[in-house]
Short mmCIF file of C-alpha atoms in Angstrom, two decimals:
data_model
loop_
_atom_site.label_atom_id
_atom_site.label_comp_id
_atom_site.label_asym_id
_atom_site.label_seq_id
_atom_site.Cartn_x
_atom_site.Cartn_y
_atom_site.Cartn_z
CA MET A 13 -80.46 144.67 -111.14
CA THR A 14 -83.35 144.06 -113.48
CA ASP A 15 -82.77 145.32 -116.87
CA THR A 16 -85.68 147.83 -117.22
CA LYS A 17 -85.05 148.37 -121.05
CA ARG A 18 -85.37 144.89 -122.09
CA LYS A 19 -89.04 143.58 -122.41
CA GLY A 20 -89.91 139.98 -121.91
CA SER A 21 -91.79 137.72 -124.43
CA ARG A 22 -95.45 137.17 -123.96
CA SER A 23 -95.15 133.37 -124.18
CA ALA A 24 -92.74 130.93 -123.97
CA LYS A 25 -92.43 130.02 -127.58
CA ASP A 26 -91.55 133.74 -128.25
CA ILE A 27 -88.41 134.01 -126.15
CA PRO A 28 -85.43 134.48 -128.62
CA ALA A 29 -82.97 131.33 -128.25
CA SER A 30 -80.30 133.81 -127.58
CA ILE A 31 -82.19 135.50 -124.63
CA LEU A 32 -83.05 131.59 -123.36
CA ASN A 33 -79.41 130.74 -123.53
CA GLN A 34 -78.22 133.73 -121.67
CA LEU A 35 -80.87 133.02 -118.95
CA ASN A 36 -79.88 129.24 -118.62
CA LEU A 37 -76.24 130.42 -118.41
CA GLY A 38 -77.12 132.87 -115.47
CA GLU A 39 -75.68 135.80 -117.47
CA ILE A 40 -78.99 137.87 -117.23
CA GLU A 41 -82.19 138.45 -115.26
CA THR A 42 -85.71 137.37 -116.57
CA ALA A 43 -87.73 140.09 -117.71
CA ASN A 44 -91.21 138.91 -116.79
CA LEU A 45 -92.96 135.97 -115.20
CA VAL A 46 -92.97 134.07 -118.62
CA GLU A 47 -89.20 134.20 -118.98
CA TRP A 48 -89.05 133.22 -115.18
CA LEU A 49 -91.04 130.21 -115.66
CA ALA A 50 -89.16 129.20 -119.02
CA VAL A 51 -85.79 128.84 -117.22
CA ASP A 52 -84.49 125.43 -116.98
CA GLN A 53 -83.28 125.55 -113.48
CA LYS A 54 -81.49 122.07 -113.53
CA LEU A 55 -79.53 123.40 -116.73
CA LEU A 56 -78.95 126.79 -114.87
CA LEU A 57 -77.76 124.99 -111.72
CA GLU A 58 -75.16 123.00 -113.88
CA ASN A 59 -73.84 126.09 -115.67
CA VAL A 60 -73.46 128.20 -112.30
CA LEU A 61 -71.82 125.60 -110.56
CA GLN A 62 -69.46 124.79 -113.43
CA LYS A 63 -68.38 128.62 -113.41
CA MET A 64 -68.01 128.29 -109.58
CA GLU A 65 -65.68 125.08 -109.98
CA ARG A 66 -68.40 123.11 -107.75
CA THR A 67 -69.27 120.39 -110.08
CA HIS A 68 -69.34 117.94 -107.15
CA TYR A 69 -72.58 119.81 -105.94
CA ILE A 70 -74.47 119.22 -109.14
CA LYS A 71 -75.35 115.26 -108.94
CA PRO A 72 -76.78 115.21 -105.25
CA ILE A 73 -78.76 118.34 -105.98
CA THR A 74 -80.26 117.18 -109.26
CA ASP A 75 -81.01 113.71 -107.70
CA GLN A 76 -82.91 115.60 -105.05
CA ILE A 77 -84.70 117.55 -107.82
CA ASN A 78 -85.75 114.57 -109.84
CA SER A 79 -87.02 112.92 -106.58
CA LEU A 80 -89.66 115.65 -106.05
CA GLN A 81 -93.30 114.44 -106.47
CA LYS A 82 -94.13 117.96 -108.02
CA GLN A 83 -91.48 119.94 -109.71
CA THR A 84 -92.41 123.55 -109.91
CA VAL A 85 -90.39 126.78 -109.95
CA ASN A 86 -91.12 126.99 -106.20
CA THR A 87 -90.13 123.70 -105.16
CA ILE A 88 -87.14 123.53 -107.18
CA ASN A 89 -85.91 126.79 -105.75
CA GLU A 90 -86.43 125.43 -102.31
CA THR A 91 -84.58 122.14 -103.21
CA ILE A 92 -81.79 123.81 -104.69
CA GLY A 93 -81.26 126.37 -101.98
CA SER A 94 -81.36 123.78 -99.15
CA CYS A 95 -79.17 121.27 -100.86
CA ILE A 96 -76.54 124.06 -101.39
CA LEU A 97 -76.88 124.98 -97.78
CA GLU A 98 -76.43 121.38 -96.71
CA ILE A 99 -73.54 120.61 -98.84
CA ALA A 100 -71.76 123.84 -98.08
CA THR A 101 -72.15 123.29 -94.51
CA LYS A 102 -70.83 119.70 -94.54
CA GLN A 103 -67.76 120.76 -96.41
CA ASN A 104 -67.36 124.04 -94.68
CA ASP A 105 -67.73 125.87 -98.11
CA ILE A 106 -67.76 129.43 -96.77
CA GLU A 107 -67.58 130.83 -100.27
CA ILE A 108 -70.46 129.55 -101.98
CA LEU A 109 -73.31 130.89 -100.08
CA PRO A 110 -72.46 134.76 -100.55
CA ALA A 111 -71.72 134.07 -104.21
CA ILE A 112 -75.17 132.32 -104.65
CA GLN A 113 -76.91 135.19 -102.75
CA SER A 114 -75.08 138.07 -104.75
CA HIS A 115 -75.38 136.33 -108.26
CA GLN A 116 -76.52 138.60 -111.13
CA SER A 117 -79.22 135.87 -112.03
CA ASP A 118 -82.47 136.42 -110.30
CA LEU A 119 -83.16 132.84 -109.90
CA VAL A 120 -79.83 132.03 -108.48
CA ARG A 121 -80.72 134.64 -105.70
CA CYS A 122 -83.98 132.83 -105.33
CA TRP A 123 -81.75 129.88 -104.34
CA GLY A 124 -79.91 132.21 -101.94
CA THR A 125 -83.15 133.18 -99.91
CA TYR A 126 -83.41 129.23 -99.20
CA THR A 127 -79.92 129.14 -98.03
CA ILE A 128 -81.04 131.80 -95.25
CA GLY A 129 -84.32 130.59 -94.71
CA ARG A 130 -83.52 126.93 -94.12
CA ASN A 131 -80.37 127.62 -92.02
CA ALA A 132 -81.14 126.18 -88.44
CA GLN A 133 -77.96 127.64 -87.14
CA LEU A 134 -79.53 131.29 -87.52
CA SER A 135 -81.82 132.92 -84.97
CA ILE A 136 -84.98 134.63 -86.42
CA THR A 137 -83.44 138.01 -85.71
CA GLU A 138 -80.19 136.65 -88.11
CA ILE A 139 -82.69 135.21 -90.68
CA LEU A 140 -84.77 138.46 -90.95
CA SER A 141 -81.52 140.54 -91.04
CA LYS A 142 -79.98 138.61 -93.81
CA ILE A 143 -83.30 138.24 -95.79
CA LYS A 144 -83.90 142.10 -95.86
CA PRO A 145 -81.64 142.89 -98.78
CA PHE A 146 -83.69 140.41 -100.71
CA ALA A 147 -87.06 141.85 -99.64
CA ALA A 148 -85.57 144.98 -101.32
CA ASP A 149 -84.44 143.41 -104.46
CA THR A 150 -85.02 145.01 -107.66
CA HIS A 151 -86.51 141.55 -109.18
CA PHE A 152 -90.16 140.59 -108.37
CA GLY A 153 -89.13 137.08 -108.40
CA VAL A 154 -86.47 137.48 -105.68
CA ARG A 155 -88.91 139.35 -103.46
CA GLU A 156 -91.69 136.82 -103.69
CA ILE A 157 -89.49 133.83 -102.87
CA SER A 158 -87.69 135.88 -100.07
CA TRP A 159 -90.68 135.79 -97.98
CA LEU A 160 -91.59 132.05 -98.72
CA ALA A 161 -88.10 131.01 -97.92
CA ILE A 162 -88.44 132.43 -94.36
CA ARG A 163 -92.12 131.54 -93.75
CA SER A 164 -91.49 128.50 -91.51
CA ALA A 165 -89.00 130.09 -89.45
CA LEU A 166 -91.51 133.29 -89.09
CA ILE A 167 -94.45 130.96 -88.00
CA LYS A 168 -92.34 129.14 -85.41
CA ASN A 169 -91.02 132.58 -83.91
CA LEU A 170 -94.29 134.62 -84.58
CA ASP A 171 -94.08 136.99 -81.76
CA GLU A 172 -90.39 138.13 -82.19
CA SER A 173 -90.97 138.27 -86.00
CA LEU A 174 -93.92 140.58 -85.89
CA ASN A 175 -92.24 142.55 -83.46
CA MET A 176 -89.01 142.81 -85.88
CA LEU A 177 -91.09 143.26 -88.96
CA SER A 178 -93.16 146.17 -87.30
CA LYS A 179 -90.12 148.22 -87.56
CA TRP A 180 -89.79 147.73 -91.18
CA THR A 181 -93.13 149.27 -91.94
CA ASN A 182 -91.45 152.68 -91.64
CA ASP A 183 -88.76 151.60 -94.34
CA PRO A 184 -88.39 154.22 -97.00
CA ASP A 185 -88.45 151.38 -99.38
CA GLU A 186 -91.83 150.05 -100.45
CA ASN A 187 -90.62 146.54 -101.09
CA VAL A 188 -89.41 146.36 -97.48
CA ARG A 189 -92.71 147.53 -96.22
CA ARG A 190 -94.50 145.35 -98.38
CA PHE A 191 -92.47 142.35 -97.17
CA ALA A 192 -93.61 142.85 -93.52
CA SER A 193 -97.25 142.62 -94.50
CA GLU A 194 -96.92 139.90 -97.28
CA ALA A 195 -94.59 137.64 -95.23
CA THR A 196 -97.17 137.50 -92.27
CA ARG A 197 -100.40 137.13 -94.30
CA PRO A 198 -102.60 134.77 -92.30
CA ARG A 199 -103.32 132.52 -95.49
CA GLY A 200 -100.78 133.56 -97.92
CA VAL A 201 -100.07 132.58 -101.38
CA TRP A 202 -98.46 129.05 -102.16
CA SER A 203 -97.57 128.93 -98.45
CA GLU A 204 -98.07 127.31 -95.22
CA HIS A 205 -101.11 129.23 -93.51
CA ILE A 206 -100.47 130.92 -90.03
CA GLU A 207 -103.18 129.40 -87.91
CA GLN A 208 -102.52 131.89 -84.85
CA LEU A 209 -103.23 134.89 -87.05
CA LYS A 210 -106.20 133.32 -88.78
CA GLN A 211 -107.60 133.16 -85.14
CA GLN A 212 -106.02 136.26 -83.71
CA PRO A 213 -105.63 138.47 -86.36
CA GLU A 214 -105.28 141.54 -84.03
CA LEU A 215 -101.76 140.25 -83.36
CA GLY A 216 -100.76 141.63 -86.89
CA LEU A 217 -101.91 145.26 -86.12
CA VAL A 218 -98.44 146.03 -85.32
CA ILE A 219 -97.77 145.81 -88.98
CA LEU A 220 -101.24 146.72 -90.46
CA GLU A 221 -101.78 150.02 -88.61
CA PRO A 222 -98.79 151.89 -89.99
CA LEU A 223 -99.66 150.99 -93.55
CA PHE A 224 -103.43 151.88 -93.35
CA SER A 225 -102.84 154.64 -95.72
CA ASP A 226 -99.41 153.95 -97.39
CA PRO A 227 -98.74 155.59 -100.48
CA SER A 228 -97.65 152.85 -102.52
CA LYS A 229 -100.04 150.49 -104.54
CA TYR A 230 -97.75 147.41 -103.87
CA VAL A 231 -97.92 147.90 -100.25
CA GLN A 232 -101.75 148.85 -100.26
CA ASN A 233 -102.64 145.65 -102.29
CA SER A 234 -100.68 143.38 -99.67
CA VAL A 235 -102.21 145.19 -96.55
CA ALA A 236 -105.83 144.67 -98.39
CA ASN A 237 -105.15 140.95 -99.01
CA TRP A 238 -103.85 140.53 -95.49
CA LEU A 239 -107.29 141.69 -94.16
CA ASN A 240 -109.26 139.60 -96.73
CA ASP A 241 -107.20 136.38 -95.67
CA ALA A 242 -108.41 137.19 -91.87
CA SER A 243 -111.86 138.01 -93.00
CA LYS A 244 -112.39 134.47 -93.82
CA THR A 245 -112.09 133.32 -90.31
CA GLN A 246 -112.68 136.68 -88.20
CA PRO A 247 -114.91 138.75 -90.44
CA GLN A 248 -115.93 141.04 -87.77
CA PHE A 249 -112.49 141.87 -86.81
CA VAL A 250 -111.88 143.15 -90.36
CA ILE A 251 -115.13 144.91 -90.45
CA ASP A 252 -114.08 146.82 -87.43
CA ILE A 253 -110.73 147.78 -88.48
CA CYS A 254 -111.73 149.17 -91.75
CA LYS A 255 -114.27 151.25 -89.99
CA LYS A 256 -111.69 152.52 -87.74
CA TRP A 257 -109.35 153.27 -90.79
CA GLN A 258 -112.14 155.16 -92.49
CA LYS A 259 -112.75 157.42 -89.38
CA LYS A 260 -108.96 157.98 -89.36
CA SER A 261 -108.33 158.77 -92.77
CA ALA A 262 -110.32 159.97 -95.89
CA SER A 263 -107.41 159.16 -98.16
CA LYS A 264 -107.85 157.39 -101.53
CA GLU A 265 -105.29 155.00 -100.26
CA THR A 266 -107.14 153.88 -97.38
CA ALA A 267 -110.36 153.76 -99.16
CA TYR A 268 -108.66 151.46 -101.87
CA ILE A 269 -107.44 149.23 -98.87
CA VAL A 270 -110.82 149.00 -97.25
CA LYS A 271 -112.78 148.24 -100.52
CA LYS A 272 -110.40 145.46 -101.49
CA ALA A 273 -110.09 144.00 -97.87
CA LEU A 274 -113.93 143.63 -97.53
CA ARG A 275 -114.23 142.07 -100.95
CA THR A 276 -114.96 138.41 -99.66
CA ILE A 277 -117.37 139.79 -96.78
CA GLU A 278 -119.40 142.03 -99.33
CA LYS A 279 -119.95 139.45 -102.03
#
């Protein structure tokens, strides 16, 4: 879905007006983080909902965005996705959710992840099943938001989530394998911590063990960051696991993970 031929601008002021207009219309994907942060999500929301003939959604969602104490890309994503879900549920609008979730705009698909993650009617099995295509999305932003969107549900159903995600570690898609690790990081980034994994990181071994020599740098970084998170509360656990993996494997992949995992301990 991402247009790999187009390179994004290095700063917001350098984004051509024509590109920014297309982004705000939801006609193209963002090419990099600069563009992702530059999109006016309220304007995008208005344009997308007008095209979908859902203008009655605009004001209640915009009011919720305006009431946010802190407006960031992430808080706005969550607010829009949650509000779309709430309104669609009340009005039995069964068409809008699939349209949002499969939209050509990466930011609109980000909203779509929250229509899954915040759906209290879904079991954790259904949530993870529905979020998997987003975990494999070709766009970096959608992949990052996808695990944030289901984080609360994952924490509430930790044992079941770990069991299900352990099966994702064998997926041929590196993005899916990386999701299994990233979504369960004890501390995570911009997200609620998983207190049980901070104290009992051994519970995460069902996900970490299959990935200790993964060929993908994307996955390696996540596994190393997972262990680095754990090292801040259970350093000996991380030291022991790294020693174990070094005995199992002399690969450069394992060496890279171990070095990065121990960076806080060895400071």
